């Protein structure tokens, strides 16, 4: 049993080459511009359990300041819980953020899946029953 005893959130900043931030606020978009440099701020989630299990996730484009605030709000709700109960945790955290967009919820969920994969020595695909060799591709945006 992997009882969560520590959740770490690490915010960091880095410079991305050849990316340009066009616009501002909610209307900003990141575009490729050769030679451009853009400073981005993201964060990482580390979930540790008493038995030594550890799950991690580094945010991508969704790792915004509002998402970080949500993740920080949710992190204390993990302490003392069994990391193997991912679905129960997911449902509880979903209710906790019912009035928000849930962007801060995803990084925690992914870190819990990473913990399980490392603990059992299996990929997430295998944990989910991974029998498929191919999946149809799709693209979506929020």
CSV table of N, CA and C in Angstrom, one decimal:
chain,number,residue,atom,x,y,z
A,1,UNK,N,0.9,-1.2,0.0
A,1,UNK,CA,0.0,0.0,0.0
A,1,UNK,C,0.9,1.2,0.0
A,2,UNK,N,0.6,2.1,-0.9
A,2,UNK,CA,1.4,3.4,-1.1
A,2,UNK,C,0.6,4.5,-0.5
A,3,UNK,N,0.9,4.8,0.8
A,3,UNK,CA,0.2,6.0,1.4
A,3,UNK,C,1.0,7.2,1.2
A,4,UNK,N,0.4,8.2,0.6
A,4,UNK,CA,1.0,9.5,0.2
A,4,UNK,C,1.4,10.3,1.5
A,5,UNK,N,2.6,10.6,1.6
A,5,UNK,CA,3.1,11.4,2.7
A,5,UNK,C,3.7,12.7,2.3
A,6,UNK,N,3.9,13.0,1.0
A,6,UNK,CA,4.5,14.2,0.6
A,6,UNK,C,4.1,14.6,-0.8
A,7,UNK,N,3.7,15.8,-1.1
A,7,UNK,CA,3.4,16.3,-2.4
A,7,UNK,C,4.3,17.6,-2.6
A,8,UNK,N,5.1,17.5,-3.6
A,8,UNK,CA,5.9,18.7,-3.9
A,8,UNK,C,5.5,19.3,-5.2
A,9,UNK,N,5.4,20.6,-5.2
A,9,UNK,CA,5.1,21.4,-6.4
A,9,UNK,C,6.3,22.3,-6.7
A,10,UNK,N,7.0,22.2,-7.8
A,10,UNK,CA,8.2,23.0,-8.1
A,10,UNK,C,7.9,23.8,-9.3
A,11,UNK,N,7.8,25.1,-9.1
A,11,UNK,CA,7.6,26.1,-10.2
A,11,UNK,C,9.0,26.5,-10.8
A,12,UNK,N,9.1,26.6,-12.1
A,12,UNK,CA,10.4,26.9,-12.7
A,12,UNK,C,10.2,27.7,-14.0
A,13,UNK,N,11.2,28.4,-14.4
A,13,UNK,CA,11.1,29.3,-15.5
A,13,UNK,C,12.3,28.9,-16.5
A,14,UNK,N,12.0,28.9,-17.8
A,14,UNK,CA,13.1,28.6,-18.7
A,14,UNK,C,12.9,29.4,-20.0
A,15,UNK,N,13.9,29.5,-20.8
A,15,UNK,CA,13.8,30.2,-22.0
A,15,UNK,C,13.7,29.2,-23.2
A,16,UNK,N,12.6,29.4,-24.0
A,16,UNK,CA,12.4,28.6,-25.1
A,16,UNK,C,12.8,29.3,-26.4
A,17,UNK,N,13.7,28.6,-27.1
A,17,UNK,CA,14.2,29.2,-28.4
A,17,UNK,C,13.2,29.0,-29.5
A,18,UNK,N,13.2,29.9,-30.4
A,18,UNK,CA,12.4,29.9,-31.6
A,18,UNK,C,10.9,29.9,-31.4
A,19,UNK,N,10.5,30.4,-30.2
A,19,UNK,CA,9.1,30.5,-29.9
A,19,UNK,C,8.8,32.0,-29.5
A,20,UNK,N,7.7,32.5,-30.0
A,20,UNK,CA,7.3,33.9,-29.7
A,20,UNK,C,5.9,33.9,-29.2
A,21,UNK,N,5.8,34.7,-28.1
A,21,UNK,CA,4.4,34.9,-27.5
A,21,UNK,C,3.8,36.1,-28.2
A,22,UNK,N,2.7,35.8,-28.9
A,22,UNK,CA,2.0,36.8,-29.6
A,22,UNK,C,0.7,37.2,-28.9
A,23,UNK,N,0.5,38.4,-28.6
A,23,UNK,CA,-0.7,38.8,-27.9
A,23,UNK,C,-0.5,38.8,-26.4
A,24,UNK,N,-1.6,39.0,-25.6
A,24,UNK,CA,-1.4,39.0,-24.1
A,24,UNK,C,-2.6,38.4,-23.5
A,25,UNK,N,-2.4,38.0,-22.3
A,25,UNK,CA,-3.5,37.4,-21.5
A,25,UNK,C,-4.2,36.2,-22.1
A,26,UNK,N,-5.5,36.1,-22.0
A,26,UNK,CA,-6.2,34.9,-22.5
A,26,UNK,C,-6.1,34.8,-24.1
A,27,UNK,N,-5.7,35.9,-24.7
A,27,UNK,CA,-5.7,35.9,-26.2
A,27,UNK,C,-4.3,35.6,-26.7
A,28,UNK,N,-3.3,35.3,-25.9
A,28,UNK,CA,-2.0,35.1,-26.3
A,28,UNK,C,-1.9,33.7,-27.0
A,29,UNK,N,-0.9,33.7,-27.9
A,29,UNK,CA,-0.6,32.4,-28.6
A,29,UNK,C,0.9,32.3,-28.8
A,30,UNK,N,1.4,31.1,-28.8
A,30,UNK,CA,2.8,30.9,-28.9
A,30,UNK,C,3.0,30.4,-30.4
A,31,UNK,N,3.9,31.1,-31.1
A,31,UNK,CA,4.1,30.7,-32.5
A,31,UNK,C,5.6,30.5,-32.7
A,32,UNK,N,5.9,29.8,-33.8
A,32,UNK,CA,7.3,29.6,-34.1
A,32,UNK,C,7.8,30.8,-34.9
A,33,UNK,N,8.9,31.4,-34.4
A,33,UNK,CA,9.6,32.5,-35.0
A,33,UNK,C,11.1,32.2,-34.9
A,34,UNK,N,11.8,31.9,-36.0
A,34,UNK,CA,13.2,31.6,-35.9
A,34,UNK,C,14.0,32.7,-35.2
A,35,UNK,N,14.8,32.3,-34.3
A,35,UNK,CA,15.6,33.2,-33.5
A,35,UNK,C,15.0,33.9,-32.3
A,36,UNK,N,13.7,33.7,-32.2
A,36,UNK,CA,13.0,34.3,-31.1
A,36,UNK,C,13.3,33.6,-29.8
A,37,UNK,N,13.1,34.3,-28.7
A,37,UNK,CA,13.2,33.6,-27.4
A,37,UNK,C,12.0,34.1,-26.5
A,38,UNK,N,11.5,33.1,-25.8
A,38,UNK,CA,10.3,33.4,-25.0
A,38,UNK,C,10.6,32.7,-23.6
A,39,UNK,N,10.3,33.5,-22.5
A,39,UNK,CA,10.5,32.9,-21.2
A,39,UNK,C,9.1,32.3,-20.8
A,40,UNK,N,9.2,31.1,-20.4
A,40,UNK,CA,8.0,30.3,-20.0
A,40,UNK,C,8.1,29.9,-18.5
A,41,UNK,N,7.0,29.9,-17.8
A,41,UNK,CA,7.0,29.4,-16.5
A,41,UNK,C,6.1,28.2,-16.4
A,42,UNK,N,6.5,27.1,-15.9
A,42,UNK,CA,5.8,25.9,-15.8
A,42,UNK,C,6.0,25.3,-14.4
A,43,UNK,N,5.5,24.1,-14.1
A,43,UNK,CA,5.7,23.5,-12.8
A,43,UNK,C,5.7,22.0,-12.9
A,44,UNK,N,6.3,21.4,-11.9
A,44,UNK,CA,6.4,19.9,-11.8
A,44,UNK,C,5.7,19.5,-10.5
A,45,UNK,N,5.1,18.3,-10.6
A,45,UNK,CA,4.4,17.7,-9.4
A,45,UNK,C,5.2,16.4,-9.1
A,46,UNK,N,5.5,16.3,-7.8
A,46,UNK,CA,6.2,15.1,-7.3
A,46,UNK,C,5.3,14.5,-6.2
A,47,UNK,N,4.9,13.3,-6.3
A,47,UNK,CA,4.1,12.7,-5.2
A,47,UNK,C,4.9,11.5,-4.6
A,48,UNK,N,5.1,11.6,-3.3
A,48,UNK,CA,5.9,10.5,-2.6
A,48,UNK,C,5.0,9.8,-1.6
A,49,UNK,N,5.3,8.5,-1.5
A,49,UNK,CA,4.6,7.6,-0.6
A,49,UNK,C,5.5,7.1,0.5
A,50,UNK,N,5.0,6.6,1.6
A,50,UNK,CA,5.8,6.1,2.7
A,50,UNK,C,6.6,4.9,2.3
A,51,UNK,N,6.1,4.1,1.3
A,51,UNK,CA,6.8,2.9,0.9
A,51,UNK,C,7.9,3.2,-0.1
A,52,UNK,N,8.2,4.5,-0.4
A,52,UNK,CA,9.3,4.9,-1.3
A,52,UNK,C,8.8,5.1,-2.7
A,53,UNK,N,7.5,4.8,-3.0
A,53,UNK,CA,7.0,5.0,-4.4
A,53,UNK,C,7.0,6.5,-4.7
A,54,UNK,N,7.2,6.8,-5.9
A,54,UNK,CA,7.3,8.2,-6.3
A,54,UNK,C,6.7,8.4,-7.7
A,55,UNK,N,5.9,9.4,-7.9
A,55,UNK,CA,5.3,9.7,-9.2
A,55,UNK,C,5.6,11.2,-9.5
A,56,UNK,N,5.8,11.5,-10.8
A,56,UNK,CA,6.2,12.8,-11.2
A,56,UNK,C,5.5,13.2,-12.5
A,57,UNK,N,5.4,14.5,-12.7
A,57,UNK,CA,4.8,15.0,-13.9
A,57,UNK,C,5.3,16.5,-14.1
A,58,UNK,N,5.8,16.8,-15.3
A,58,UNK,CA,6.2,18.2,-15.6
A,58,UNK,C,5.1,18.7,-16.6
A,59,UNK,N,4.5,19.8,-16.2
A,59,UNK,CA,3.5,20.4,-17.1
A,59,UNK,C,4.0,20.8,-18.4
A,60,UNK,N,3.1,20.8,-19.4
A,60,UNK,CA,3.4,21.3,-20.7
A,60,UNK,C,2.7,22.7,-20.9
A,61,UNK,N,2.0,22.9,-22.0
A,61,UNK,CA,1.4,24.1,-22.3
A,61,UNK,C,0.3,24.5,-21.3
A,62,UNK,N,-0.4,23.5,-20.6
A,62,UNK,CA,-1.4,23.8,-19.7
A,62,UNK,C,-0.9,24.2,-18.3
A,63,UNK,N,0.4,24.2,-18.1
A,63,UNK,CA,1.0,24.5,-16.8
A,63,UNK,C,1.0,26.0,-16.5
A,64,UNK,N,-0.2,26.6,-16.5
A,64,UNK,CA,-0.3,28.1,-16.3
A,64,UNK,C,-0.4,28.5,-14.9
A,65,UNK,N,-0.3,29.7,-14.6
A,65,UNK,CA,-0.5,30.2,-13.2
A,65,UNK,C,-1.8,29.8,-12.6
A,66,UNK,N,-2.9,29.9,-13.3
A,66,UNK,CA,-4.2,29.5,-12.7
A,66,UNK,C,-4.2,28.0,-12.5
A,67,UNK,N,-3.6,27.2,-13.4
A,67,UNK,CA,-3.5,25.7,-13.1
A,67,UNK,C,-2.7,25.4,-11.9
A,68,UNK,N,-1.6,26.2,-11.8
A,68,UNK,CA,-0.7,26.0,-10.6
A,68,UNK,C,-1.4,26.3,-9.3
A,69,UNK,N,-2.2,27.3,-9.3
A,69,UNK,CA,-3.0,27.7,-8.1
A,69,UNK,C,-4.0,26.5,-7.8
A,70,UNK,N,-4.6,25.9,-8.8
A,70,UNK,CA,-5.5,24.8,-8.5
A,70,UNK,C,-4.7,23.6,-8.0
A,71,UNK,N,-3.5,23.3,-8.6
A,71,UNK,CA,-2.7,22.2,-8.1
A,71,UNK,C,-2.3,22.4,-6.6
A,72,UNK,N,-1.9,23.6,-6.3
A,72,UNK,CA,-1.5,23.9,-4.9
A,72,UNK,C,-2.7,23.8,-4.0
A,73,UNK,N,-3.9,24.1,-4.4
A,73,UNK,CA,-5.1,23.9,-3.6
A,73,UNK,C,-5.4,22.5,-3.4
A,74,UNK,N,-5.2,21.6,-4.4
A,74,UNK,CA,-5.5,20.2,-4.3
A,74,UNK,C,-4.5,19.4,-3.6
A,75,UNK,N,-3.2,19.8,-3.6
A,75,UNK,CA,-2.1,18.9,-3.1
A,75,UNK,C,-2.4,18.4,-1.7
A,76,UNK,N,-2.8,19.3,-0.7
A,76,UNK,CA,-3.0,18.8,0.6
A,76,UNK,C,-4.0,17.7,0.8
A,77,UNK,N,-4.9,17.6,-0.2
A,77,UNK,CA,-6.0,16.6,-0.1
A,77,UNK,C,-5.5,15.2,-0.4
A,78,UNK,N,-4.2,15.1,-0.9
A,78,UNK,CA,-3.6,13.8,-1.2
A,78,UNK,C,-3.0,13.2,0.0
A,79,UNK,N,-2.6,13.9,1.0
A,79,UNK,CA,-1.8,13.4,2.1
A,79,UNK,C,-2.6,12.4,2.9
A,80,UNK,N,-2.0,11.3,3.2
A,80,UNK,CA,-2.6,10.2,4.0
A,80,UNK,C,-3.5,9.2,3.1
A,81,UNK,N,-3.6,9.5,1.8
A,81,UNK,CA,-4.4,8.7,1.0
A,81,UNK,C,-3.6,7.6,0.3
A,82,UNK,N,-4.2,6.5,-0.1
A,82,UNK,CA,-3.6,5.4,-0.8
A,82,UNK,C,-3.5,5.8,-2.3
A,83,UNK,N,-2.2,5.9,-2.8
A,83,UNK,CA,-2.0,6.4,-4.1
A,83,UNK,C,-2.5,5.4,-5.2
A,84,UNK,N,-2.8,4.2,-4.8
A,84,UNK,CA,-3.4,3.2,-5.7
A,84,UNK,C,-4.9,3.4,-6.0
A,85,UNK,N,-5.5,4.3,-5.2
A,85,UNK,CA,-6.9,4.6,-5.3
A,85,UNK,C,-7.1,5.8,-6.2
A,86,UNK,N,-6.5,5.7,-7.4
A,86,UNK,CA,-6.5,6.9,-8.4
A,86,UNK,C,-7.9,7.3,-8.7
A,87,UNK,N,-8.8,6.4,-9.0
A,87,UNK,CA,-10.1,6.8,-9.4
A,87,UNK,C,-10.9,7.6,-8.3
A,88,UNK,N,-10.8,7.1,-7.1
A,88,UNK,CA,-11.4,7.7,-6.0
A,88,UNK,C,-10.8,9.1,-5.8
A,89,UNK,N,-9.5,9.2,-5.9
A,89,UNK,CA,-8.8,10.5,-5.7
A,89,UNK,C,-9.3,11.5,-6.8
A,90,UNK,N,-9.3,10.9,-8.1
A,90,UNK,CA,-9.7,11.7,-9.2
A,90,UNK,C,-11.1,12.3,-9.0
A,91,UNK,N,-12.1,11.5,-8.6
A,91,UNK,CA,-13.4,11.9,-8.3
A,91,UNK,C,-13.5,12.9,-7.2
A,92,UNK,N,-12.8,12.7,-6.1
A,92,UNK,CA,-12.8,13.7,-5.0
A,92,UNK,C,-12.2,15.0,-5.4
A,93,UNK,N,-11.1,15.0,-6.2
A,93,UNK,CA,-10.5,16.3,-6.6
A,93,UNK,C,-11.3,17.0,-7.6
A,94,UNK,N,-12.0,16.2,-8.5
A,94,UNK,CA,-12.9,16.8,-9.5
A,94,UNK,C,-14.0,17.6,-8.8
A,95,UNK,N,-14.6,17.0,-7.7
A,95,UNK,CA,-15.6,17.7,-7.0
A,95,UNK,C,-15.0,19.0,-6.3
A,96,UNK,N,-13.8,18.9,-5.8
A,96,UNK,CA,-13.2,20.0,-5.1
A,96,UNK,C,-13.0,21.2,-6.1
A,97,UNK,N,-12.8,20.9,-7.4
A,97,UNK,CA,-12.6,22.0,-8.4
A,97,UNK,C,-13.8,22.1,-9.3
A,98,UNK,N,-15.0,21.8,-8.8
A,98,UNK,CA,-16.2,21.8,-9.6
A,98,UNK,C,-16.5,23.1,-10.3
A,99,UNK,N,-16.0,24.2,-9.7
A,99,UNK,CA,-16.3,25.5,-10.2
A,99,UNK,C,-15.2,26.1,-11.1
A,100,UNK,N,-14.2,25.3,-11.3
A,100,UNK,CA,-13.0,25.7,-12.2
A,100,UNK,C,-12.9,24.8,-13.4
A,101,UNK,N,-11.8,25.1,-14.2
A,101,UNK,CA,-11.6,24.3,-15.4
A,101,UNK,C,-10.9,23.0,-15.3
A,102,UNK,N,-10.4,22.7,-14.1
A,102,UNK,CA,-9.7,21.4,-13.8
A,102,UNK,C,-8.3,21.3,-14.4
A,103,UNK,N,-7.7,22.3,-14.9
A,103,UNK,CA,-6.4,22.2,-15.4
A,103,UNK,C,-5.4,21.9,-14.4
A,104,UNK,N,-5.6,22.2,-13.1
A,104,UNK,CA,-4.7,21.9,-12.0
A,104,UNK,C,-4.9,20.5,-11.5
A,105,UNK,N,-5.9,19.8,-11.9
A,105,UNK,CA,-6.2,18.5,-11.5
A,105,UNK,C,-5.4,17.5,-12.3
A,106,UNK,N,-5.3,17.7,-13.6
A,106,UNK,CA,-4.6,16.8,-14.5
A,106,UNK,C,-3.2,16.4,-14.1
A,107,UNK,N,-2.3,17.4,-13.8
A,107,UNK,CA,-1.0,17.1,-13.4
A,107,UNK,C,-0.9,16.1,-12.2
A,108,UNK,N,-1.8,16.3,-11.2
A,108,UNK,CA,-1.8,15.3,-10.1
A,108,UNK,C,-2.2,13.9,-10.6
A,109,UNK,N,-3.2,13.9,-11.4
A,109,UNK,CA,-3.7,12.6,-11.9
A,109,UNK,C,-2.5,11.9,-12.7
A,110,UNK,N,-1.9,12.6,-13.5
A,110,UNK,CA,-0.8,12.0,-14.3
A,110,UNK,C,0.4,11.5,-13.4
A,111,UNK,N,0.7,12.3,-12.4
A,111,UNK,CA,1.8,11.9,-11.4
A,111,UNK,C,1.4,10.7,-10.7
A,112,UNK,N,0.1,10.5,-10.4
A,112,UNK,CA,-0.4,9.3,-9.7
A,112,UNK,C,-0.3,8.1,-10.6
A,113,UNK,N,-0.6,8.2,-11.9
A,113,UNK,CA,-0.4,7.2,-12.9
A,113,UNK,C,1.1,6.8,-13.1
A,114,UNK,N,1.9,7.9,-13.0
A,114,UNK,CA,3.4,7.6,-13.1
A,114,UNK,C,3.9,6.8,-11.9
A,115,UNK,N,3.4,7.1,-10.7
A,115,UNK,CA,3.7,6.4,-9.5
A,115,UNK,C,3.3,4.9,-9.7
A,116,UNK,N,2.1,4.7,-10.1
A,116,UNK,CA,1.7,3.3,-10.3
A,116,UNK,C,2.5,2.6,-11.3
A,117,UNK,N,2.8,3.2,-12.4
A,117,UNK,CA,3.6,2.6,-13.5
A,117,UNK,C,5.0,2.2,-13.0
A,118,UNK,N,5.6,3.1,-12.2
A,118,UNK,CA,6.9,2.8,-11.6
A,118,UNK,C,6.8,1.7,-10.6
A,119,UNK,N,5.8,1.8,-9.8
A,119,UNK,CA,5.6,0.8,-8.7
A,119,UNK,C,5.5,-0.6,-9.2
A,120,UNK,N,4.7,-0.8,-10.3
A,120,UNK,CA,4.4,-2.1,-10.9
A,120,UNK,C,5.3,-2.4,-12.0
A,121,UNK,N,6.2,-1.5,-12.4
A,121,UNK,CA,7.1,-1.8,-13.5
A,121,UNK,C,6.4,-2.0,-14.8
A,122,UNK,N,5.3,-1.1,-15.1
A,122,UNK,CA,4.5,-1.3,-16.3
A,122,UNK,C,4.2,0.1,-16.8
A,123,UNK,N,4.0,0.2,-18.1
A,123,UNK,CA,3.6,1.4,-18.7
A,123,UNK,C,2.1,1.7,-18.4
A,124,UNK,N,1.7,2.9,-18.5
A,124,UNK,CA,0.3,3.3,-18.3
A,124,UNK,C,-0.6,2.4,-19.3
A,125,UNK,N,-0.2,2.3,-20.5
A,125,UNK,CA,-0.9,1.4,-21.4
A,125,UNK,C,-1.1,0.0,-20.9
A,126,UNK,N,-0.1,-0.6,-20.3
A,126,UNK,CA,-0.2,-1.9,-19.7
A,126,UNK,C,-1.2,-1.9,-18.5
A,127,UNK,N,-1.1,-0.8,-17.7
A,127,UNK,CA,-1.9,-0.7,-16.5
A,127,UNK,C,-3.4,-0.7,-16.9
A,128,UNK,N,-3.7,-0.1,-18.1
A,128,UNK,CA,-5.0,0.0,-18.6
A,128,UNK,C,-5.5,-1.2,-19.4
A,129,UNK,N,-4.6,-2.2,-19.5
A,129,UNK,CA,-5.0,-3.4,-20.3
A,129,UNK,C,-4.4,-3.4,-21.7
A,130,UNK,N,-3.6,-2.4,-22.1
A,130,UNK,CA,-3.0,-2.2,-23.4
A,130,UNK,C,-2.9,-3.3,-24.4
A,131,UNK,N,-4.0,-3.6,-25.0
A,131,UNK,CA,-4.0,-4.6,-26.1
A,131,UNK,C,-4.0,-4.0,-27.5
A,132,UNK,N,-4.2,-2.7,-27.6
A,132,UNK,CA,-4.2,-2.1,-28.9
A,132,UNK,C,-2.8,-1.8,-29.4
A,133,UNK,N,-2.6,-2.0,-30.7
A,133,UNK,CA,-1.3,-1.6,-31.3
A,133,UNK,C,-1.4,-0.2,-32.0
A,134,UNK,N,-2.6,0.2,-32.3
A,134,UNK,CA,-2.8,1.4,-33.0
A,134,UNK,C,-4.1,2.1,-32.5
A,135,UNK,N,-4.0,3.4,-32.5
A,135,UNK,CA,-5.2,4.2,-32.1
A,135,UNK,C,-5.4,5.3,-33.2
A,136,UNK,N,-6.7,5.6,-33.4
A,136,UNK,CA,-7.0,6.7,-34.3
A,136,UNK,C,-6.5,8.0,-33.7
A,137,UNK,N,-5.9,8.8,-34.5
A,137,UNK,CA,-5.4,10.1,-34.0
A,137,UNK,C,-6.5,11.2,-34.1
A,138,UNK,N,-6.5,12.1,-33.2
A,138,UNK,CA,-7.4,13.2,-33.2
A,138,UNK,C,-6.7,14.5,-32.7
A,139,UNK,N,-7.3,15.6,-33.0
A,139,UNK,CA,-6.8,16.9,-32.5
A,139,UNK,C,-7.9,17.6,-31.8
A,140,UNK,N,-7.6,18.2,-30.7
A,140,UNK,CA,-8.7,19.0,-30.1
A,140,UNK,C,-8.0,20.2,-29.4
A,141,UNK,N,-8.8,21.2,-29.0
A,141,UNK,CA,-8.4,22.3,-28.3
A,141,UNK,C,-9.4,22.6,-27.2
A,142,UNK,N,-9.1,23.4,-26.3
A,142,UNK,CA,-10.1,23.9,-25.3
A,142,UNK,C,-10.7,25.1,-25.8
